[in-house]
Amino acid sequence: MESSAKKLSSLRITSLDDDDDETEVPHQPPPAGPSAAAADYEDADDEDEEVEVTLGVLSKPKHPGLLLRHLFPSKAGGIPAWLDPVNLPSGKSSFCGFCGEPLQFVLQIYAPDEDNVAAFHRTLFVFMCPSMACLLRDQHEQWKHKHGNPCRSVKVFRCQLPRTNAFYSPQPLKHDGSDKPLCPGAPVCHWCGTWKGDKICSSCKKARYCSEKHQALHWRTGHKNDCLQIISSSAASNSVLPAVGKVPASTSWPEFEIEIDYEGTFDSDSDDENNSKSLVMQRHGKPDAMMQSWMDQFEADADNKCWASFQERISRAPHQVLRYCREPNAKPLWALSSGCPSNADIPSCSYCRGPLCYEFQVMPQLLYFFGVRNQPDSLDWATIAVYTCQGSCDQSVSYKEEFAWVQLYPITTTRQ
Amino acid sequence: MAERGGERGGERGGFGRGFGRGGRGDRGGRRGGRRGPRQEEEKWVPVTKLGRLVKEGRINKIEEIYLHSLPVKEHQIVETIVPGLKDEVMKITPVQKQTRAGQRTRFKAFVVVGDGDGHVGLGVKCAKEVATAIRGAIILAKLSVVPVRRGYWGNKIGPPHTVPCKVTGKCGSVTVRMVPAPRGSGIVAARVPKKVLQFAGIEDVFTSSRGSTKTLGNFVKATFDCLMKTYGFLTPEFWTQTNFSMTPFQQFTDLLGKPTKGLVLEAPTETVEA
């Protein structure tokens, strides 16, 4: 009996984790605790239960005025509500490292750090190039981050302000429509409404742009006609400038507000526990190695297992677009087991040399809500995990770049 | 803990805590007032590109997915496209693991799904509770749905009712052989493969098995393997040249204005030829 069990145990080629141990072999000493079930994701699941994950869900704002910057919103799509309205990111940081197009705004979250006085207000902004070709090239860059400043197509900026600052009043908000910022912000590009508009149209001197590409686009789609009118009626400057919060040409994604939700527990049907005993056949046979091999084929490889637990977790709240957890032992919820970074792959903060820790991740449901069309070049990711400076450092520029890790679905090969 | 959270909130006043670390204060209250998962289940938010296409309604038949061998990662895709899927639990076995504190029992559920019209799936899941195992197995079964080809025994009158030719499937030591049968024979098979064949939509077939059919796992997989092979068998209907068509990802682009050279746009059909 025992020798046949030993023979059967030697037959097992693939290590299907806990199924290997699920035998009725009483003479062998029990395996040493959790080390035997190392990749048993059910135990890992229990670990994850201890950290509280905050979810972000999208909702249409009651009226667009609610998403202006002095109300410290968390939003997705549309144009960013810059926290520091004057020292906007400039230079190469606002362009995609591969195609040179200005990046498009994805989302921003207001995530103050209560232990840090300098980060009384703290917002994280996520930008992305809407081209899938750039995202594929970006994958190479994120794997070899160690070499200086990599050029990326996904960029995350962090901005923080103390309570008393030059832009907002230190008094708490009243939320009755009377809140106002202390000073107006720097002018932004008239086409995208996102980036700083420091280039001016040479003819009318009123329209501002962030880059030549946007100037060309705006010229072609209407500014050619308006330009001359503006020069002639120089007093009516207000008609040219877009209203606060609105963009004349919307190539941006639809605007939503991100609301905070908490991940509830899946109510397991505990009353079935009593019925289970009656349903079960009392069969304590020896391990079925052939059943084992059959299980292998049907159940999982590592990728499928990871995907299964990913699906299970998001099924508690299918509408989530963001998962936030800044605990020290928090881990992102990966969709696949391939394409995960190890600790060595995460660089250190480029400003203070301190370590980065995981803060939040963007979920692919966002693509559905954004209505990403099915172009050959349209975006498709599995998840984007953002790692930020643990100490939330406060030196040099106002908008500091953080590290984003994009996990893509493996490309399906199509046979033609 | 709750007071501290409240106090902090009081300090910030109308600023709001945003996505802060101190979410503990609200957690207790929120858990109670959480909406039940039933509501959420109706509204599926797709996570993959194929899911988004299916949700939009661009893909109507599952055959289009089979034609291009696209991996199906979300079970809701199959649920949406194949509406008549029924499931049945074949078996639930307890399996045990020895621990210091006794034995830890989990339950393994085997589920077969099918619409009775050419699609079957098989799923296995092990979990601590029976209900969880069954639920998980149903999801896995839906993800593994395959098409089954049916043909005729003799006269090509009426719809196809039996396997198109003699096929055999093997798993472990069990081999299952299926032979076309005339109309009205019914499914001549053991209890276990009969269930699978009923779900597949095969009306008449003669079967013959060999090996240790007592092992239900291998027996079911052998019949499943056999059914998968029905579409792998080359018959004279397939002798004509295949006209390749575009995958759904390329087919539904918004910039499909000019037809590309060498590619013929054809609605892919996988219906059984008479």
XYZ file of C-alpha atoms in Angstrom:
690
model
C 0.000 0.000 0.000
C 2.678 2.395 0.979
C 5.016 1.459 -1.865
C 2.291 1.984 -4.420
C 1.589 5.350 -2.892
C 5.257 6.161 -3.231
C 5.210 5.043 -6.846
C 2.214 7.220 -7.487
C 3.861 10.176 -5.850
C 6.825 9.767 -8.135
C 4.487 9.787 -11.139
C 3.450 13.354 -10.524
C 5.364 15.579 -12.873
C 3.614 18.901 -12.542
C 3.399 20.361 -9.116
C -0.228 21.145 -8.589
C 0.349 22.708 -5.215
C -2.018 21.506 -2.591
C -3.453 18.681 -4.637
C -0.149 16.910 -4.229
C -0.693 16.761 -0.533
C -4.290 15.808 -0.661
C -3.849 12.165 0.054
C -4.825 9.693 2.696
C -1.316 8.556 3.543
C -1.288 8.407 7.330
C 2.280 7.180 7.807
C 4.019 10.130 6.337
C 4.566 12.990 8.757
C 2.416 15.970 7.987
C 4.162 18.580 5.864
C 5.748 21.423 7.743
C 3.019 23.984 7.882
C 2.416 26.435 5.100
C 5.725 25.854 3.394
C 4.357 22.807 1.608
C 1.476 24.731 0.206
C 3.632 27.592 -0.864
C 1.677 28.618 -3.876
C -1.650 27.765 -2.374
C -3.449 30.866 -3.367
C -6.236 30.279 -0.924
C -3.887 30.961 1.955
C -2.543 33.949 0.165
C -6.084 35.109 -0.206
C -6.519 35.072 3.531
C -3.456 37.242 3.846
C -4.895 39.750 1.463
C -8.046 39.926 3.498
C -6.200 41.745 6.226
C -5.403 44.788 4.157
C -8.320 46.984 3.387
C -8.523 47.880 -0.280
C -10.335 51.011 -1.331
C -11.977 50.885 -4.721
C -12.708 53.651 -7.144
C -15.894 53.561 -9.184
C -16.903 55.963 -11.897
C -19.946 58.155 -11.746
C -21.231 61.058 -13.747
C -20.733 64.282 -11.809
C -23.895 66.120 -10.880
C -22.676 69.145 -12.752
C -19.271 69.807 -14.291
C -18.464 72.608 -11.894
C -17.942 70.041 -9.166
C -14.728 68.817 -10.719
C -12.705 72.018 -10.627
C -9.351 72.051 -8.971
C -10.197 74.005 -5.862
C -12.591 71.259 -4.814
C -9.757 68.680 -4.895
C -11.579 66.152 -7.023
C -10.746 62.606 -8.014
C -11.707 62.187 -11.633
C -11.106 60.270 -14.827
C -11.146 61.510 -18.380
C -11.637 65.024 -19.615
C -8.908 67.449 -18.591
C -6.850 67.323 -15.414
C -7.655 69.597 -12.519
C -4.068 70.531 -11.718
C -3.329 70.854 -8.022
C -0.505 73.322 -8.460
C -1.867 75.432 -11.306
C 1.291 77.379 -12.007
C 4.279 75.026 -12.080
C 2.835 72.527 -14.540
C 5.024 69.730 -15.886
C 6.987 71.006 -18.797
C 9.474 69.929 -21.360
C 9.903 66.325 -22.321
C 7.821 64.996 -19.443
C 4.568 65.912 -21.112
C 5.277 64.010 -24.314
C 5.239 60.346 -25.158
C 8.769 59.018 -25.318
C 8.166 57.180 -28.592
C 5.865 59.132 -30.869
C 6.377 62.601 -29.435
C 2.667 63.319 -29.096
C 1.500 65.046 -25.951
C 0.138 62.540 -23.473
C -3.553 62.168 -22.809
C -5.083 62.469 -19.373
C -6.355 59.236 -17.858
C -7.242 59.923 -14.254
C -6.252 61.715 -11.093
C -6.852 60.811 -7.488
C -6.723 62.976 -4.423
C -4.750 60.942 -1.903
C -3.535 63.082 0.974
C -0.970 61.710 3.343
C -2.198 62.386 6.837
C 1.125 61.752 8.505
C 2.998 64.182 6.308
C 2.480 67.874 6.911
C 3.949 68.812 3.568
C 1.449 66.558 1.815
C -1.767 67.897 3.289
C -3.009 68.113 -0.273
C -1.635 65.368 -2.497
C -2.835 64.366 -5.917
C -1.591 61.722 -8.328
C -2.088 62.192 -12.052
C -1.913 59.402 -14.634
C -1.217 60.163 -18.292
C -0.984 57.839 -21.227
C -0.331 57.902 -24.917
C -3.482 56.596 -26.628
C -1.509 54.551 -29.102
C -1.101 50.828 -28.513
C 2.092 50.725 -30.549
C 3.731 53.077 -28.067
C 2.470 50.976 -25.171
C 4.084 47.879 -26.624
C 7.404 49.686 -26.910
C 6.907 51.012 -23.422
C 6.967 47.446 -22.118
C 10.644 47.164 -23.009
C 11.399 50.403 -21.243
C 9.753 49.491 -18.014
C 11.753 46.304 -17.750
C 15.045 48.100 -18.098
C 14.354 51.117 -15.956
C 17.763 51.182 -14.320
C 19.358 53.057 -17.158
C 18.870 56.685 -16.297
C 15.605 58.295 -17.250
C 13.656 55.893 -19.405
C 11.328 57.295 -22.015
C 7.862 55.989 -21.265
C 4.431 56.306 -22.763
C 2.695 55.991 -19.387
C 3.554 58.683 -16.863
C 2.378 59.330 -13.335
C 2.885 62.680 -11.616
C 2.601 63.428 -7.930
C 1.945 66.887 -6.607
C 1.575 67.901 -2.994
C 0.984 71.091 -1.070
C 0.969 71.987 2.619
C -2.181 73.328 4.193
C -1.148 76.937 3.893
C -0.106 77.570 0.331
C -0.318 80.194 -2.324
C -3.152 78.654 -4.283
C -5.932 77.578 -1.937
C -7.379 78.855 1.267
C -6.441 76.955 4.433
C -10.058 76.961 5.546
C -12.065 73.832 4.888
C -14.364 73.825 1.895
C -17.947 74.847 2.292
C -19.301 72.935 -0.722
C -22.010 75.499 -1.290
C -20.750 76.927 -4.536
C -18.847 79.799 -3.002
C -15.423 78.144 -2.861
C -12.826 79.705 -5.075
C -9.133 79.306 -5.676
C -6.910 82.104 -4.502
C -5.350 82.897 -7.837
C -5.936 81.957 -11.449
C -3.806 79.276 -12.987
C -1.328 79.354 -15.806
C -2.855 79.309 -19.277
C -3.271 75.870 -20.810
C -3.261 74.668 -24.384
C -6.445 75.503 -26.215
C -6.613 72.183 -27.975
C -6.073 69.625 -25.242
C -6.662 71.771 -22.177
C -4.131 69.611 -20.410
C -0.636 70.938 -20.757
C 0.864 74.349 -20.263
C 0.222 76.638 -23.173
C 3.439 78.523 -23.538
C 3.514 78.663 -27.300
C 1.327 81.387 -28.737
C -0.294 81.636 -32.122
C 1.879 84.104 -33.978
C -0.940 85.843 -35.790
C -3.607 86.524 -33.199
C -1.330 86.236 -30.159
C -4.239 84.965 -28.115
C -4.497 81.232 -28.738
C -2.038 79.183 -26.734
C -0.676 75.729 -27.395
C 1.493 73.159 -25.704
C 3.069 71.788 -28.849
C 3.236 72.284 -32.597
C 1.055 69.277 -33.223
C -1.827 70.773 -31.311
C -1.366 74.089 -32.977
C -1.608 72.435 -36.367
C -4.707 70.495 -35.365
C -6.456 73.539 -34.001
C -5.539 75.563 -37.070
C -7.055 73.020 -39.382
C -10.260 72.601 -37.453
C -11.447 76.118 -37.061
C -8.771 78.452 -35.837
C -7.893 79.382 -39.390
C -11.254 81.101 -39.636
C -11.342 82.494 -36.130
C -7.813 83.824 -36.096
C -8.520 86.821 -38.275
C -11.683 87.643 -36.384
C -9.771 87.692 -33.138
C -7.199 90.116 -34.465
C -9.874 92.494 -35.646
C -11.956 92.379 -32.499
C -9.118 92.489 -29.997
C -11.366 93.565 -27.149
C -13.432 90.401 -27.184
C -10.692 88.204 -25.818
C -13.016 86.201 -23.638
C -14.762 84.575 -26.540
C -11.583 82.854 -27.602
C -10.511 81.471 -24.325
C -12.305 78.327 -23.378
C -14.435 78.465 -20.283
C -12.836 77.014 -17.214
C -13.062 73.270 -17.352
C -14.125 73.015 -20.982
C -12.051 72.141 -24.000
C -12.967 73.222 -27.516
C -11.752 70.072 -29.203
C -12.488 66.921 -27.302
C -10.209 64.147 -28.253
C -10.015 63.426 -24.571
C -11.857 60.575 -22.955
C -15.280 61.200 -21.412
C -15.199 62.804 -18.024
C -16.243 61.013 -14.839
C -15.897 61.487 -11.155
C -14.204 58.746 -9.180
C -16.112 57.818 -6.086
C -14.670 55.897 -3.234
C -16.108 52.500 -2.467
C -15.048 49.773 -0.116
C -14.569 46.175 -1.057
C -17.202 44.205 0.751
C -16.780 40.568 1.506
C -18.418 38.054 -0.742
C -21.203 36.607 1.354
C -20.348 32.957 1.291
C -23.315 30.687 1.592
C -22.460 29.241 4.933
C -25.769 27.444 5.321
C -24.688 25.012 2.633
C -22.094 23.637 4.997
C -24.698 21.399 6.603
C -25.926 20.038 3.314
C -22.460 19.295 2.089
C -21.975 16.319 4.363
C -25.078 14.632 3.043
C -24.101 15.233 -0.566
C -20.711 13.750 -0.099
C -19.919 10.144 -0.773
C -17.760 8.541 1.839
C -14.873 7.615 -0.377
C -11.481 7.630 1.225
C -9.602 5.815 -1.467
C -5.957 6.048 -2.293
C -4.858 8.961 -4.418
C -5.878 8.722 -7.998
C -2.809 9.672 -9.959
C -4.645 9.434 -13.226
C -7.344 11.707 -11.936
C -4.465 13.948 -10.920
C -3.093 14.250 -14.426
C -6.552 14.893 -15.705
C -6.997 17.669 -13.155
C -3.772 19.246 -14.365
C -5.077 19.547 -17.866
C -8.400 20.915 -16.871
C -7.665 23.114 -13.948
C -4.749 25.339 -14.285
C -1.376 26.456 -15.146
C 0.035 29.342 -13.173
C -1.366 31.964 -15.520
C -4.863 30.561 -15.418
C -4.816 30.300 -11.636
C -3.774 33.895 -11.331
C -6.483 34.939 -13.755
C -9.067 32.914 -11.868
C -8.276 34.566 -8.561
C -8.201 37.949 -10.291
C -11.669 37.390 -11.685
C -12.945 36.173 -8.348
C -11.659 39.236 -6.587
C -13.076 41.745 -9.021
C -16.407 39.973 -9.103
C -17.120 41.438 -5.680
C -17.346 44.830 -7.321
C -17.450 44.495 -11.111
C -17.576 48.242 -11.729
C -14.304 49.054 -10.061
C -11.765 51.006 -12.051
C -9.176 51.623 -9.362
C -7.792 49.727 -6.406
C -6.033 51.751 -3.734
C -4.048 50.421 -0.845
C -1.075 52.149 0.674
C -0.351 49.691 3.456
C 3.258 48.520 3.695
C 2.391 44.897 2.957
C -0.080 45.606 0.181
C 0.391 43.841 -3.119
C -1.299 44.705 -6.387
C -3.850 42.293 -7.785
C -2.164 40.920 -10.871
C -4.211 39.529 -13.724
C -1.533 37.183 -15.002
C 1.418 35.579 -13.365
C 3.685 36.484 -16.268
C 4.706 40.097 -16.537
C 4.820 40.783 -12.797
C 7.711 42.819 -11.486
C 9.968 41.424 -8.822
C 11.344 43.659 -6.080
C 14.466 44.266 -8.125
C 12.428 45.588 -11.043
C 11.005 48.459 -9.021
C 13.446 51.374 -9.099
C 14.010 53.874 -6.331
C 12.613 57.386 -6.256
C 14.519 59.491 -8.757
C 14.374 62.564 -6.508
C 15.177 61.382 -3.002
C 16.646 57.916 -3.752
C 14.214 56.421 -1.287
C 12.250 53.232 -1.905
C 9.021 53.133 -3.865
C 5.975 51.341 -2.586
C 2.824 50.237 -4.336
C -0.018 52.695 -3.983
C -2.787 51.971 -6.451
C -3.635 50.204 -9.694
C -5.867 51.026 -12.638
C -8.223 48.289 -13.810
C -9.196 47.454 -17.402
C -12.852 48.214 -16.784
C -11.835 51.811 -17.322
C -11.369 51.098 -21.024
C -14.951 49.937 -21.233
C -16.271 53.059 -19.539
C -14.110 55.283 -21.690
C -15.652 53.652 -24.723
C -12.322 52.780 -26.290
C -13.172 51.846 -29.841
C -11.908 48.656 -31.358
C -9.226 50.107 -33.615
C -6.149 48.085 -34.463
C -4.190 50.614 -32.442
C -6.583 50.939 -29.548
C -5.478 50.514 -25.993
C -5.821 47.277 -24.122
C -4.098 46.504 -20.881
C -4.618 44.050 -18.048
C -3.665 46.388 -15.229
C -1.413 49.372 -14.471
C 0.221 49.388 -11.042
C 1.618 52.652 -9.725
C 4.510 52.785 -7.284
C 5.144 56.037 -5.431
C 7.814 57.387 -3.156
C 7.272 55.935 0.273
C 8.268 59.067 2.074
C 6.370 61.314 -0.334
C 9.444 63.456 -0.796
C 9.143 67.143 -1.311
C 12.081 68.490 -3.255
C 12.843 69.965 -6.655
C 9.932 70.203 -9.081
C 6.317 70.551 -8.171
C 5.152 67.579 -10.243
C 7.353 64.580 -9.575
C 7.324 61.541 -11.809
C 6.491 58.215 -10.267
C 6.843 54.702 -11.598
C 4.057 52.904 -13.425
C 4.107 49.220 -14.288
C 1.850 48.118 -17.129
C 0.799 44.509 -17.434
C -0.540 43.596 -20.854
C -2.472 40.573 -21.998
C -0.315 38.228 -24.023
C -0.744 38.918 -27.709
C -2.920 36.310 -29.349
C -1.334 35.010 -32.499
C -3.830 34.913 -35.304
C -3.297 32.436 -38.053
C -4.137 33.913 -41.391
C -9.943 53.814 15.928
C -13.170 55.158 14.674
C -12.836 58.241 16.801
C -9.397 58.961 15.523
C -10.640 58.693 12.001
C -13.484 60.990 12.840
C -11.190 63.456 14.501
C -8.932 63.547 11.518
C -11.886 64.099 9.341
C -12.894 66.932 11.591
C -9.525 68.575 11.191
C -9.759 68.460 7.460
C -13.341 69.597 7.562
C -14.708 69.956 4.103
C -11.454 68.958 2.436
C -12.399 65.322 2.452
C -10.047 62.476 3.101
C -9.794 61.294 -0.469
C -8.032 58.011 -0.960
C -6.257 58.144 2.351
C -4.776 55.509 4.562
C -7.303 56.081 7.279
C -10.209 54.290 5.750
C -10.876 52.312 8.915
C -13.430 54.649 10.352
C -15.942 54.037 7.660
C -15.270 50.398 7.162
C -17.653 49.057 9.762
C -20.530 51.127 8.609
C -19.921 50.408 4.994
C -19.848 46.667 5.319
C -23.305 46.606 6.736
C -24.790 48.794 4.112
C -23.187 47.021 1.189
C -25.444 46.158 -1.672
C -25.847 42.452 -2.235
C -23.876 40.931 -5.077
C -27.054 39.894 -6.891
C -27.540 43.342 -8.301
C -24.028 43.547 -9.594
C -24.102 40.225 -11.337
C -26.494 41.469 -13.981
C -24.195 44.220 -15.052
C -21.081 42.664 -16.433
C -18.214 45.043 -17.105
C -15.860 43.415 -19.594
C -12.199 43.314 -18.825
C -10.764 42.011 -22.086
C -10.945 43.323 -25.624
C -12.975 40.350 -26.779
C -15.343 40.932 -23.882
C -15.868 44.511 -24.968
C -16.658 43.394 -28.510
C -19.161 40.842 -27.279
C -20.814 43.327 -24.962
C -21.239 45.754 -27.824
C -22.907 43.035 -29.801
C -20.411 42.808 -32.626
C -20.026 39.084 -32.238
C -23.206 37.064 -32.466
C -22.095 33.485 -32.737
C -19.488 31.631 -30.813
C -18.301 30.088 -34.068
C -16.625 33.371 -34.925
C -14.474 32.982 -31.856
C -13.691 29.354 -32.665
C -12.720 30.203 -36.217
C -9.847 32.393 -35.095
C -8.882 30.376 -31.995
C -9.234 33.370 -29.724
C -8.794 32.584 -26.040
C -11.933 33.194 -24.038
C -11.057 34.511 -20.628
C -14.418 35.649 -19.296
C -17.275 33.247 -18.799
C -19.815 35.984 -19.359
C -18.746 36.023 -23.003
C -19.982 32.480 -23.452
C -23.110 33.187 -21.452
C -23.970 36.103 -23.689
C -23.382 34.403 -27.004
C -24.668 30.913 -26.244
C -27.915 31.580 -24.465
C -29.269 28.081 -23.927
C -26.540 26.673 -21.728
C -27.633 24.216 -19.058
C -25.380 22.765 -16.434
C -25.315 19.623 -14.404
C -23.142 18.503 -11.557
C -21.753 15.078 -12.338
C -20.018 14.342 -9.085
C -18.762 15.874 -5.880
C -15.885 14.146 -4.124
C -14.235 15.105 -0.883
C -10.459 15.229 -0.906
C -8.455 15.563 2.246
C -5.116 16.926 3.253
C -3.333 15.926 6.402
C -2.389 18.788 8.706
C -1.081 18.963 12.257
C -4.545 19.755 13.519
C -6.313 16.907 11.751
C -7.588 16.746 8.236
C -8.615 19.562 5.989
C -11.405 18.518 3.693
C -12.180 20.201 0.416
C -14.731 19.318 -2.203
C -14.117 18.671 -5.856
C -17.016 19.307 -8.197
C -17.336 18.063 -11.785
C -19.779 20.001 -13.924
C -20.875 19.533 -17.510
C -22.542 22.364 -19.407
C -24.159 22.229 -22.792
C -26.926 23.663 -24.882
C -28.032 20.427 -26.490
C -27.168 21.836 -29.888
C -23.519 21.284 -30.584
C -21.698 22.909 -27.659
C -20.355 21.172 -24.542
C -18.035 22.183 -21.768
C -16.507 20.453 -18.790
C -15.264 22.028 -15.583
C -13.577 20.873 -12.400
C -13.116 22.932 -9.265
C -11.965 22.224 -5.745
C -13.001 24.462 -2.873
C -13.654 24.465 0.830
C -17.405 24.613 0.412
C -19.577 22.682 -1.948
C -21.412 25.704 -3.257
C -18.196 27.524 -4.056
C -16.828 24.475 -5.815
C -19.947 24.106 -7.912
C -20.038 27.766 -8.800
C -16.377 27.719 -9.784
C -16.778 24.538 -11.781
C -19.675 26.011 -13.735
C -17.557 29.004 -14.643
C -14.675 26.805 -15.759
C -17.028 24.623 -17.755
C -18.380 27.644 -19.600
C -14.867 28.724 -20.447
C -14.095 25.351 -21.982
C -17.070 25.099 -24.337
C -16.165 23.394 -27.607
C -18.163 22.783 -30.784
C -19.343 19.309 -31.708
C -19.830 18.244 -35.285
C -22.826 16.129 -36.147
C -23.546 14.274 -39.338
C -25.690 11.540 -40.842
C -25.676 7.783 -40.792
C -27.240 7.336 -44.185
C -29.788 9.524 -45.951
C -29.224 13.204 -45.540
C -32.795 13.971 -44.603
C -33.598 16.325 -41.775
C -31.087 17.786 -39.337
C -27.857 15.988 -38.478
C -28.318 13.564 -35.638
C -25.200 11.467 -35.139
C -21.430 11.718 -35.292
C -20.140 12.229 -38.830
C -17.745 9.295 -38.743
C -16.173 6.790 -36.377
C -14.101 8.706 -33.839
C -12.206 7.623 -30.783
C -10.871 9.464 -27.773
C -8.434 8.389 -25.110
C -7.494 9.483 -21.655
C -5.402 7.421 -19.295
C -6.331 3.850 -20.005
C -9.883 4.599 -21.061
C -10.659 4.711 -24.775
C -14.100 5.612 -26.002
C -15.144 4.885 -29.534
C -18.215 6.463 -31.126
C -19.839 4.998 -34.191
C -22.605 6.609 -36.280
C -26.024 5.133 -35.659
C -29.289 5.265 -37.616
C -32.008 7.609 -36.517
C -33.986 6.351 -33.596
C -31.226 4.302 -32.030
C -30.758 6.718 -29.197
C -27.512 7.094 -27.300
C -26.175 3.617 -26.652
C -23.621 4.340 -23.946
C -22.915 4.039 -20.277
C -24.568 6.402 -17.830
C -21.649 8.799 -17.602
C -20.862 9.457 -21.283
C -24.562 9.404 -22.073
C -25.000 12.538 -20.017
C -22.197 14.308 -21.850
C -23.541 13.249 -25.244
C -27.008 14.462 -24.375
C -25.603 17.863 -23.559
C -23.716 17.838 -26.833
C -26.910 17.385 -28.797
C -26.100 14.061 -30.343
C -29.245 12.011 -30.715
C -28.060 8.631 -31.905
C -24.701 6.970 -31.460
C -23.201 3.577 -30.707
C -20.298 3.625 -28.285
C -17.729 1.176 -27.144
C -15.262 1.706 -24.329
C -12.212 -0.012 -23.027
C -9.987 0.367 -20.035
C -10.710 1.263 -16.457
C -13.951 3.121 -17.010
C -14.546 3.041 -13.274
C -12.419 6.168 -13.035
C -15.066 8.706 -13.800
C -12.546 11.442 -14.486
C -10.818 9.621 -17.297
C -14.035 8.285 -18.722
C -15.592 11.716 -19.025
C -12.471 13.220 -20.436
C -12.168 10.472 -23.016
C -15.685 11.170 -24.314
C -14.929 14.870 -24.304
C -11.762 14.247 -26.263
C -13.722 12.150 -28.701
C -16.238 14.944 -29.230
C -13.485 17.474 -29.783
C -12.106 15.298 -32.544
C -15.301 15.403 -34.594
C -14.276 18.747 -36.025
C -10.717 17.641 -36.551
C -11.583 14.904 -39.019
C -10.976 15.816 -42.678
C -13.922 14.858 -44.868
C -14.525 15.682 -48.540
C -16.586 18.747 -47.665
C -13.409 20.439 -46.499
C -11.452 19.759 -49.665
C -12.268 23.163 -51.159
C -9.896 26.073 -50.638
C -10.424 28.029 -47.424
C -11.098 31.719 -47.755
C -9.492 33.306 -44.747
C -11.358 36.090 -43.053
C -10.306 38.796 -40.676
C -10.321 38.300 -36.943
C -12.992 40.210 -35.036
C -10.297 42.571 -33.827
C -9.510 43.627 -37.359
C -12.980 43.226 -38.723
C -14.698 45.814 -36.634
C -12.335 48.684 -36.898
C -13.957 51.987 -37.564
C -11.613 52.732 -40.385
C -12.672 49.843 -42.540
C -13.174 51.773 -45.724
C -11.025 50.130 -48.335
C -10.777 46.370 -48.682
C -7.253 45.063 -48.364
C -5.687 42.916 -51.027
C -5.756 39.205 -50.568
C -8.239 39.138 -47.747
C -11.808 38.253 -48.431
C -14.356 39.415 -45.947
C -16.695 36.539 -45.388
C -19.081 35.859 -42.612
C -17.543 32.737 -41.141
C -19.934 29.801 -41.012
C -19.305 26.707 -39.030
C -22.605 24.995 -39.526
C -22.408 21.347 -40.309
C -22.532 20.573 -43.972
C -25.054 18.049 -45.061
